[in-house]
């Protein structure tokens, strides 16, 4: 046996079992082992048919993403797939679990494919900025036609067994012991000859060229101009499956795959994939999590209701506590609305809604939380209010229950200090809307016990969220970087850019909305209150842009007030630019004696991203984040940072740390009282001196 593969011969059937835990990802060793295994079974005269199966929870889920940054080493995956396709003995692929990417390409090399109910098939490469690069764009359309193939490859979404059978991707749906079934089938091949079991014609999808071309044209017409490069290459490759002989089609696909592999977008998307998984590696991961089945939520406002919905859909029991009946009813109504929307969209059956609702209790008495395993507090963002709630909870909760706060900025050490059990206190910072947003910042206070951290990560997994570990500081990881981003934008606005130009520049970079439209949406009063809270301790010598304060003073509190940085007339979907705001900004500049200068969109993007990366570096120096990629995950999943840019730390790595540090120094030198924002810290020098990138601190 070679590493990752074993061969079991029973009579005339050889079973090649792929065994490369946890997900049978196809790396170099496995590729080599597969080729050797096929050579061996082909050379063995006793073997007349072959089964290709996989041990563990899944069939290979694709090529090993971690190897993509390294120089390619033979045999390449397309060669392995061709080796299977060229095997002189019939090959039955016994599929199960997730048959994805390069894994599906392996399966397409086999003559016959069977899978049990529940198997998923897909080409997720597009989400990594890639295309299937081991024959997927050639074999799939040949087998199932261009329409179904393009649907799968362009969307990246997986299909189930029923659909796979319908389009002819698999030949039969089998029982759970799929390998045994495949062995039985293979031994019949061996005795009866494979003609007795005609598999789908591998070229069936080319039989109707008109429909094929129509599907390609329709897909091409749907490609939008701003899309990433991969989708257009996918359409080209699928078209090539019809137009070119197989070998030329494979070469065409390979060239496209290699171009995309070298693109910064794909590097960033692959970074994002690995970063999300790396975030779970925390020092407390080996602690035993506590059992959580019943959660209390204090506060039924937008956040509390959202958190409750999220907990309910993960199968937990929830008791929601509000201070009076009216507030409680409003919270429950909000949860009911979320449920209703899910039912209307077909994401929840009415019966499942009933079941979820039956796990929810409402109360106006904190005492109702006596039996819960965990409480998540989501009351007003005010330290005194939160400390009072925690002190009262301390008296109500049983020993061993966990106390979590959903604060987005406040000092959790101080909140924990209001209890007699600070080791049971943690921050669980959800993002709005909580049922949708995949990020959970887990804020570990000074005295938080390791098993509480492990429990928080466990809970995040159950909620389908990605948890990132953060330390206590004003704003933790995400809001702290957001503040730096907004400050950079404010400096630019005061220097001469309009908020509309800044929003447009950041949208063009890939954010779903610019910083000013986003502030309008969340309400300008929120950050205003925070600025007022911090005013007493602010260094008066530091540059401070008061335009946001002036807007609030003029009653322009954002979308909910009908006006903020934009105007929102009744019924308008998008905000409209407002000359009054521009006049207000001009007045602000005049007061400070600033002569506006022309600011390019390029400069806006460069400065905003530089400010984010610089704040990220500070967060790393202070130990608030464990690693740069955690910062990226927070910004990607919580703040709309474009995934194909990978996050601020990845963007800094791609830009080059030396160039970026010099730019930061330049900004600092030219911006006297604003230099504090730009001044790069010692970490930059340390990395640059050693020829390293932020990624070197990710700890792989
Ligand atoms: C491709 O195939 C290109 C080819 O067309 C052409 C080549 C020439 N590689 O997600 P999980 C690790 S592109 C390496 O937590 P789940 C993952 O990092 C590829 N490692 O589990 C984690 O490790 P750790 C196309 C991988 O149950 C562990 O496995 N395929 C890979 O929530 C468990 O993963 C894809 O894009 C990989 N490909 O979800 C599929 N996949 O524990 C990507 C996983 O050390 N994978 N790992 O942190 C997935 O979507 C999910 O992992 C999957 C399981 C749904 C399969």
XYZ file of N, CA, C and O in Angstrom, residues 256-368:
452
model
N -6.458 27.889 -18.765
C -7.341 28.804 -18.030
C -7.161 28.607 -16.530
O -7.090 29.565 -15.762
N -7.071 27.344 -16.106
C -6.907 27.050 -14.682
C -5.622 27.693 -14.154
O -5.607 28.318 -13.095
N -4.552 27.558 -14.916
C -3.266 28.097 -14.445
C -3.283 29.625 -14.380
O -2.759 30.212 -13.440
N -3.919 30.252 -15.372
C -4.059 31.723 -15.320
C -4.755 32.131 -14.037
O -4.338 33.049 -13.338
N -5.871 31.450 -13.760
C -6.685 31.841 -12.608
C -5.970 31.546 -11.295
O -6.052 32.310 -10.343
N -5.252 30.430 -11.281
C -4.524 30.053 -10.074
C -3.516 31.145 -9.702
O -3.263 31.402 -8.528
N -2.968 31.795 -10.733
C -1.952 32.829 -10.489
C -2.586 34.188 -10.199
O -1.871 35.148 -9.905
N -3.915 34.291 -10.253
C -4.542 35.606 -10.100
C -4.616 36.001 -8.626
O -4.769 35.148 -7.752
N -4.505 37.313 -8.336
C -4.603 37.743 -6.933
C -5.973 37.427 -6.337
O -6.094 37.163 -5.147
N -7.008 37.440 -7.184
C -8.359 37.161 -6.672
C -8.441 35.748 -6.126
O -8.992 35.509 -5.050
N -7.907 34.789 -6.892
C -7.977 33.409 -6.420
C -7.122 33.231 -5.170
O -7.536 32.549 -4.215
N -5.945 33.872 -5.143
C -5.098 33.762 -3.937
C -5.874 34.257 -2.721
O -5.852 33.647 -1.653
N -6.603 35.359 -2.910
C -7.350 35.932 -1.787
C -8.515 35.020 -1.386
O -8.771 34.823 -0.195
N -9.199 34.455 -2.352
C -10.350 33.591 -2.038
C -9.890 32.306 -1.348
O -10.536 31.803 -0.430
N -8.753 31.776 -1.777
C -8.226 30.570 -1.121
C -7.776 30.905 0.296
O -7.987 30.145 1.234
N -7.159 32.078 0.426
C -6.765 32.544 1.763
C -7.997 32.613 2.668
O -7.972 32.157 3.814
N -9.095 33.164 2.129
C -10.314 33.314 2.937
C -10.832 31.945 3.387
O -11.209 31.755 4.549
N -10.805 30.981 2.482
C -11.278 29.623 2.816
C -10.463 29.049 3.973
O -11.002 28.575 4.969
N -9.150 29.098 3.845
C -8.290 28.501 4.876
C -8.351 29.311 6.168
O -8.334 28.751 7.267
N -8.462 30.642 6.025
C -8.502 31.500 7.214
C -9.728 31.188 8.077
O -9.644 31.151 9.300
N -10.865 30.950 7.426
C -12.082 30.660 8.194
C -11.917 29.401 9.031
O -12.470 29.284 10.120
N -11.192 28.436 8.500
C -11.009 27.189 9.244
C -9.907 27.326 10.302
O -10.004 26.778 11.381
N -8.890 28.109 9.959
C -7.779 28.300 10.901
C -8.261 29.000 12.177
O -7.727 28.785 13.258
N -9.294 29.835 12.032
C -9.770 30.624 13.179
C -10.183 29.741 14.356
O -10.163 30.170 15.501
N -10.540 28.482 14.061
C -10.975 27.588 15.146
C -9.798 27.099 15.985
O -9.990 26.533 17.057
N -8.575 27.305 15.483
C -7.413 26.833 16.261
C -7.055 27.870 17.318
O -6.358 28.841 17.041
N -7.595 27.674 18.500
C -7.348 28.616 19.596
C -6.684 27.856 20.738
O -6.824 26.633 20.832
N -5.976 28.565 21.597
C -5.275 27.866 22.686
C -6.223 27.053 23.567
O -5.809 26.075 24.173
N -7.500 27.458 23.616
C -8.445 26.786 24.512
C -9.161 25.614 23.834
O -10.050 24.993 24.420
N -8.766 25.293 22.567
C -9.532 24.301 21.794
C -9.560 22.932 22.463
O -10.502 22.166 22.275
N -8.539 22.616 23.254
C -8.508 21.272 23.846
C -9.329 21.177 25.130
O -9.525 20.081 25.659
N -9.815 22.308 25.643
C -10.649 22.249 26.855
C -11.988 21.600 26.523
O -12.441 21.653 25.375
N -12.602 20.985 27.515
C -13.891 20.312 27.261
C -15.020 21.324 27.361
O -15.208 21.947 28.414
N -15.770 21.484 26.273
C -16.846 22.469 26.333
C -17.971 22.027 27.273
O -18.181 20.836 27.472
N -18.664 22.983 27.859
C -19.826 22.648 28.685
C -21.022 22.357 27.776
O -21.076 22.834 26.650
N -21.958 21.576 28.306
C -23.166 21.253 27.530
C -24.100 22.458 27.511
O -24.374 23.037 28.552
N -24.553 22.781 26.325
C -25.503 23.896 26.207
C -26.748 23.379 25.501
O -26.673 22.946 24.347
N -27.890 23.415 26.191
C -29.122 23.072 25.472
C -30.196 24.133 25.684
O -31.098 24.285 24.876
N -30.054 24.900 26.765
C -31.061 25.914 27.074
C -30.348 27.254 27.267
O -29.463 27.371 28.107
N -30.720 28.237 26.465
C -30.034 29.532 26.506
C -31.020 30.617 26.911
O -32.171 30.629 26.456
N -30.565 31.533 27.736
C -31.367 32.712 28.060
C -30.860 33.892 27.257
O -29.650 34.035 27.056
N -31.781 34.711 26.758
C -31.379 35.938 26.077
C -32.014 37.086 26.837
O -33.230 37.083 27.078
N -31.213 38.063 27.241
C -31.750 39.220 27.957
C -31.752 40.402 27.002
O -30.694 40.814 26.521
N -32.940 40.909 26.725
C -33.070 42.014 25.779
C -33.627 41.497 24.467
O -33.005 40.662 23.809
N -34.816 41.984 24.111
C -35.480 41.488 22.900
C -35.498 42.525 21.794
O -36.382 42.533 20.939
N -34.506 43.420 21.798
C -34.399 44.395 20.703
C -33.941 43.690 19.436
O -33.978 42.456 19.354
N -33.475 44.495 18.483
C -33.098 43.911 17.192
C -32.054 42.792 17.366
O -32.186 41.706 16.822
N -31.025 43.042 18.187
C -29.979 42.037 18.360
C -30.485 40.830 19.133
O -30.275 39.690 18.730
N -31.153 41.110 20.264
C -31.627 40.002 21.107
C -32.577 39.091 20.340
O -32.471 37.853 20.416
N -33.484 39.699 19.572
C -34.446 38.894 18.801
C -33.705 38.091 17.727
O -33.990 36.910 17.500
N -32.736 38.727 17.084
C -31.969 38.034 16.039
C -31.182 36.864 16.609
O -31.146 35.774 16.023
N -30.566 37.087 17.759
C -29.790 36.016 18.402
C -30.732 34.867 18.770
O -30.412 33.690 18.561
N -31.913 35.221 19.277
C -32.890 34.186 19.647
C -33.266 33.347 18.421
O -33.277 32.114 18.477
N -33.543 34.003 17.306
C -33.906 33.268 16.083
C -32.787 32.317 15.687
O -33.018 31.163 15.306
N -31.566 32.808 15.780
C -30.419 32.002 15.386
C -30.283 30.777 16.295
O -30.022 29.659 15.824
N -30.484 30.964 17.602
C -30.387 29.851 18.558
C -31.498 28.830 18.304
O -31.275 27.615 18.350
N -32.702 29.348 18.020
C -33.832 28.433 17.784
C -33.569 27.574 16.557
O -33.823 26.369 16.555
N -33.041 28.194 15.505
C -32.861 27.384 14.294
C -31.728 26.370 14.453
O -31.642 25.421 13.687
N -30.895 26.546 15.483
C -29.857 25.530 15.744
C -30.368 24.445 16.689
O -29.600 23.581 17.104
N -31.647 24.505 17.042
C -32.237 23.423 17.837
C -32.174 23.635 19.341
O -32.470 22.728 20.112
N -31.792 24.851 19.776
C -31.674 25.096 21.220
C -33.000 25.582 21.811
O -33.855 26.109 21.095
N -33.146 25.385 23.126
C -34.285 25.980 23.835
C -33.877 27.381 24.252
O -32.741 27.591 24.679
N -34.807 28.342 24.152
C -34.454 29.721 24.483
C -35.505 30.339 25.397
O -36.713 30.175 25.176
N -35.041 31.038 26.422
C -35.936 31.863 27.228
C -35.506 33.309 27.025
O -34.355 33.669 27.295
N -36.441 34.102 26.511
C -36.147 35.508 26.227
C -36.727 36.365 27.345
O -37.914 36.247 27.675
N -35.903 37.234 27.913
C -36.379 38.087 29.007
C -36.302 39.549 28.590
O -35.272 39.999 28.074
N -37.396 40.250 28.793
C -37.434 41.698 28.569
C -37.957 42.363 29.831
O -38.502 41.693 30.705
N -37.780 43.698 29.898
C -38.115 44.337 31.177
C -39.619 44.497 31.393
O -40.097 44.505 32.510
N -40.408 44.602 30.304
C -41.865 44.682 30.506
C -42.580 43.969 29.362
O -41.956 43.548 28.380
N -43.906 43.866 29.516
C -44.685 43.070 28.573
C -44.620 43.646 27.157
O -44.512 42.905 26.174
N -44.652 44.973 27.058
C -44.638 45.589 25.726
C -43.343 45.264 24.990
O -43.346 44.876 23.812
N -42.225 45.427 25.696
C -40.930 45.161 25.060
C -40.816 43.681 24.699
O -40.288 43.324 23.631
N -41.330 42.830 25.577
C -41.275 41.390 25.303
C -42.103 41.055 24.058
O -41.651 40.311 23.175
N -43.306 41.638 23.989
C -44.163 41.358 22.823
C -43.483 41.817 21.542
O -43.551 41.137 20.511
N -42.842 42.990 21.627
C -42.169 43.496 20.421
C -41.061 42.521 19.999
O -40.903 42.226 18.807
N -40.311 42.009 20.954
C -39.231 41.059 20.651
C -39.792 39.793 20.029
O -39.281 39.298 19.015
N -40.852 39.269 20.637
C -41.447 38.025 20.121
C -42.000 38.242 18.710
O -41.895 37.373 17.835
N -42.582 39.444 18.505
C -43.135 39.740 17.173
C -42.025 39.756 16.132
O -42.188 39.283 14.999
N -40.880 40.283 16.548
C -39.734 40.335 15.636
C -39.282 38.916 15.248
O -39.002 38.621 14.084
N -39.253 38.034 16.236
C -38.844 36.646 15.980
C -39.868 35.960 15.073
O -39.511 35.249 14.124
N -41.152 36.231 15.341
C -42.208 35.640 14.515
C -42.058 36.101 13.066
O -42.268 35.333 12.121
N -41.659 37.379 12.903
C -41.496 37.921 11.547
C -40.360 37.198 10.810
O -40.487 36.861 9.628
N -39.275 36.955 11.523
C -38.148 36.228 10.922
C -38.595 34.830 10.488
O -38.283 34.362 9.397
N -39.377 34.187 11.370
C -39.905 32.867 11.048
C -40.783 32.909 9.803
O -40.689 32.067 8.915
N -41.648 33.932 9.779
C -42.594 34.050 8.664
C -41.861 34.193 7.330
O -42.213 33.561 6.341
N -40.837 35.041 7.365
C -40.046 35.246 6.137
C -39.407 33.934 5.693
O -39.381 33.612 4.510
N -38.904 33.176 6.673
C -38.240 31.906 6.339
C -39.249 30.926 5.736
O -38.936 30.197 4.787
N -40.472 30.932 6.265
C -41.505 30.038 5.723
C -41.880 30.488 4.309
O -41.960 29.678 3.378
N -42.065 31.815 4.148
C -42.459 32.345 2.838
C -41.401 32.005 1.785
O -41.720 31.735 0.633
N -40.145 32.023 2.191
C -39.066 31.743 1.231
C -38.814 30.246 1.075
O -37.911 29.840 0.335
N -39.560 29.442 1.822
C -39.420 27.993 1.694
C -38.219 27.439 2.442
O -37.847 26.285 2.273
N -37.594 28.274 3.304
C -36.427 27.797 4.044
C -36.843 27.059 5.321
O -36.034 26.416 5.963
N -38.121 27.188 5.673
C -38.616 26.563 6.901
C -40.030 26.071 6.609
O -40.826 26.803 6.014
N -40.329 24.832 7.014
C -41.698 24.359 6.816
C -42.550 24.883 7.962
O -42.038 25.160 9.045
N -43.865 25.021 7.740
C -44.729 25.483 8.836
C -44.598 24.577 10.061
O -44.610 25.049 11.193
N -44.414 23.271 9.826
C -44.289 22.352 10.964
C -42.999 22.639 11.734
O -42.993 22.671 12.972
N -41.906 22.894 11.000
C -40.634 23.179 11.668
C -40.723 24.502 12.427
O -40.158 24.656 13.504
N -41.473 25.447 11.855
C -41.647 26.712 12.560
C -42.344 26.467 13.898
O -41.941 26.983 14.940
N -43.400 25.647 13.855
C -44.141 25.322 15.079
C -43.223 24.687 16.115
O -43.253 25.028 17.298
N -42.367 23.801 15.624
C -41.456 23.102 16.537
C -40.457 24.097 17.149
O -40.201 24.065 18.351
N -39.946 25.006 16.301
C -38.998 26.007 16.822
C -39.674 26.886 17.870
O -39.128 27.173 18.924
N -40.877 27.312 17.529
C -41.622 28.213 18.417
C -41.881 27.537 19.771
O -41.865 28.191 20.815
N -42.081 26.207 19.721
C -42.389 25.486 20.971
C -41.176 25.453 21.907
O -41.311 25.184 23.095
N -39.995 25.757 21.371
C -38.799 25.761 22.219
C -38.521 27.140 22.814
O -37.517 27.374 23.467
N -39.405 28.103 22.512
C -39.192 29.483 22.967
C -40.125 29.847 24.117
O -41.330 29.563 24.059
N -39.578 30.452 25.165
C -40.382 30.990 26.265
C -40.061 32.472 26.395
O -38.909 32.871 26.183
N -41.044 33.260 26.784
C -40.803 34.678 27.047
C -41.086 34.971 28.511
O -41.928 34.308 29.123
N -40.387 35.921 29.065
C -40.638 36.277 30.457
C -40.216 37.715 30.712
O -39.377 38.271 29.981
N -40.805 38.309 31.745
C -40.347 39.645 32.152
C -39.584 39.546 33.478
O -39.304 40.556 34.100
N -39.257 38.333 33.874
C -38.614 38.119 35.162
C -37.275 37.388 34.955
O -37.253 36.269 34.433
N -36.197 38.024 35.370
C -34.875 37.387 35.209
C -34.803 36.025 35.893
O -34.030 35.149 35.498
N -35.639 35.852 36.903
C -35.673 34.597 37.642
C -35.956 33.407 36.715
O -35.547 32.286 36.996
N -36.637 33.687 35.598
C -36.960 32.616 34.638
C -35.682 31.996 34.065
O -35.718 30.936 33.440
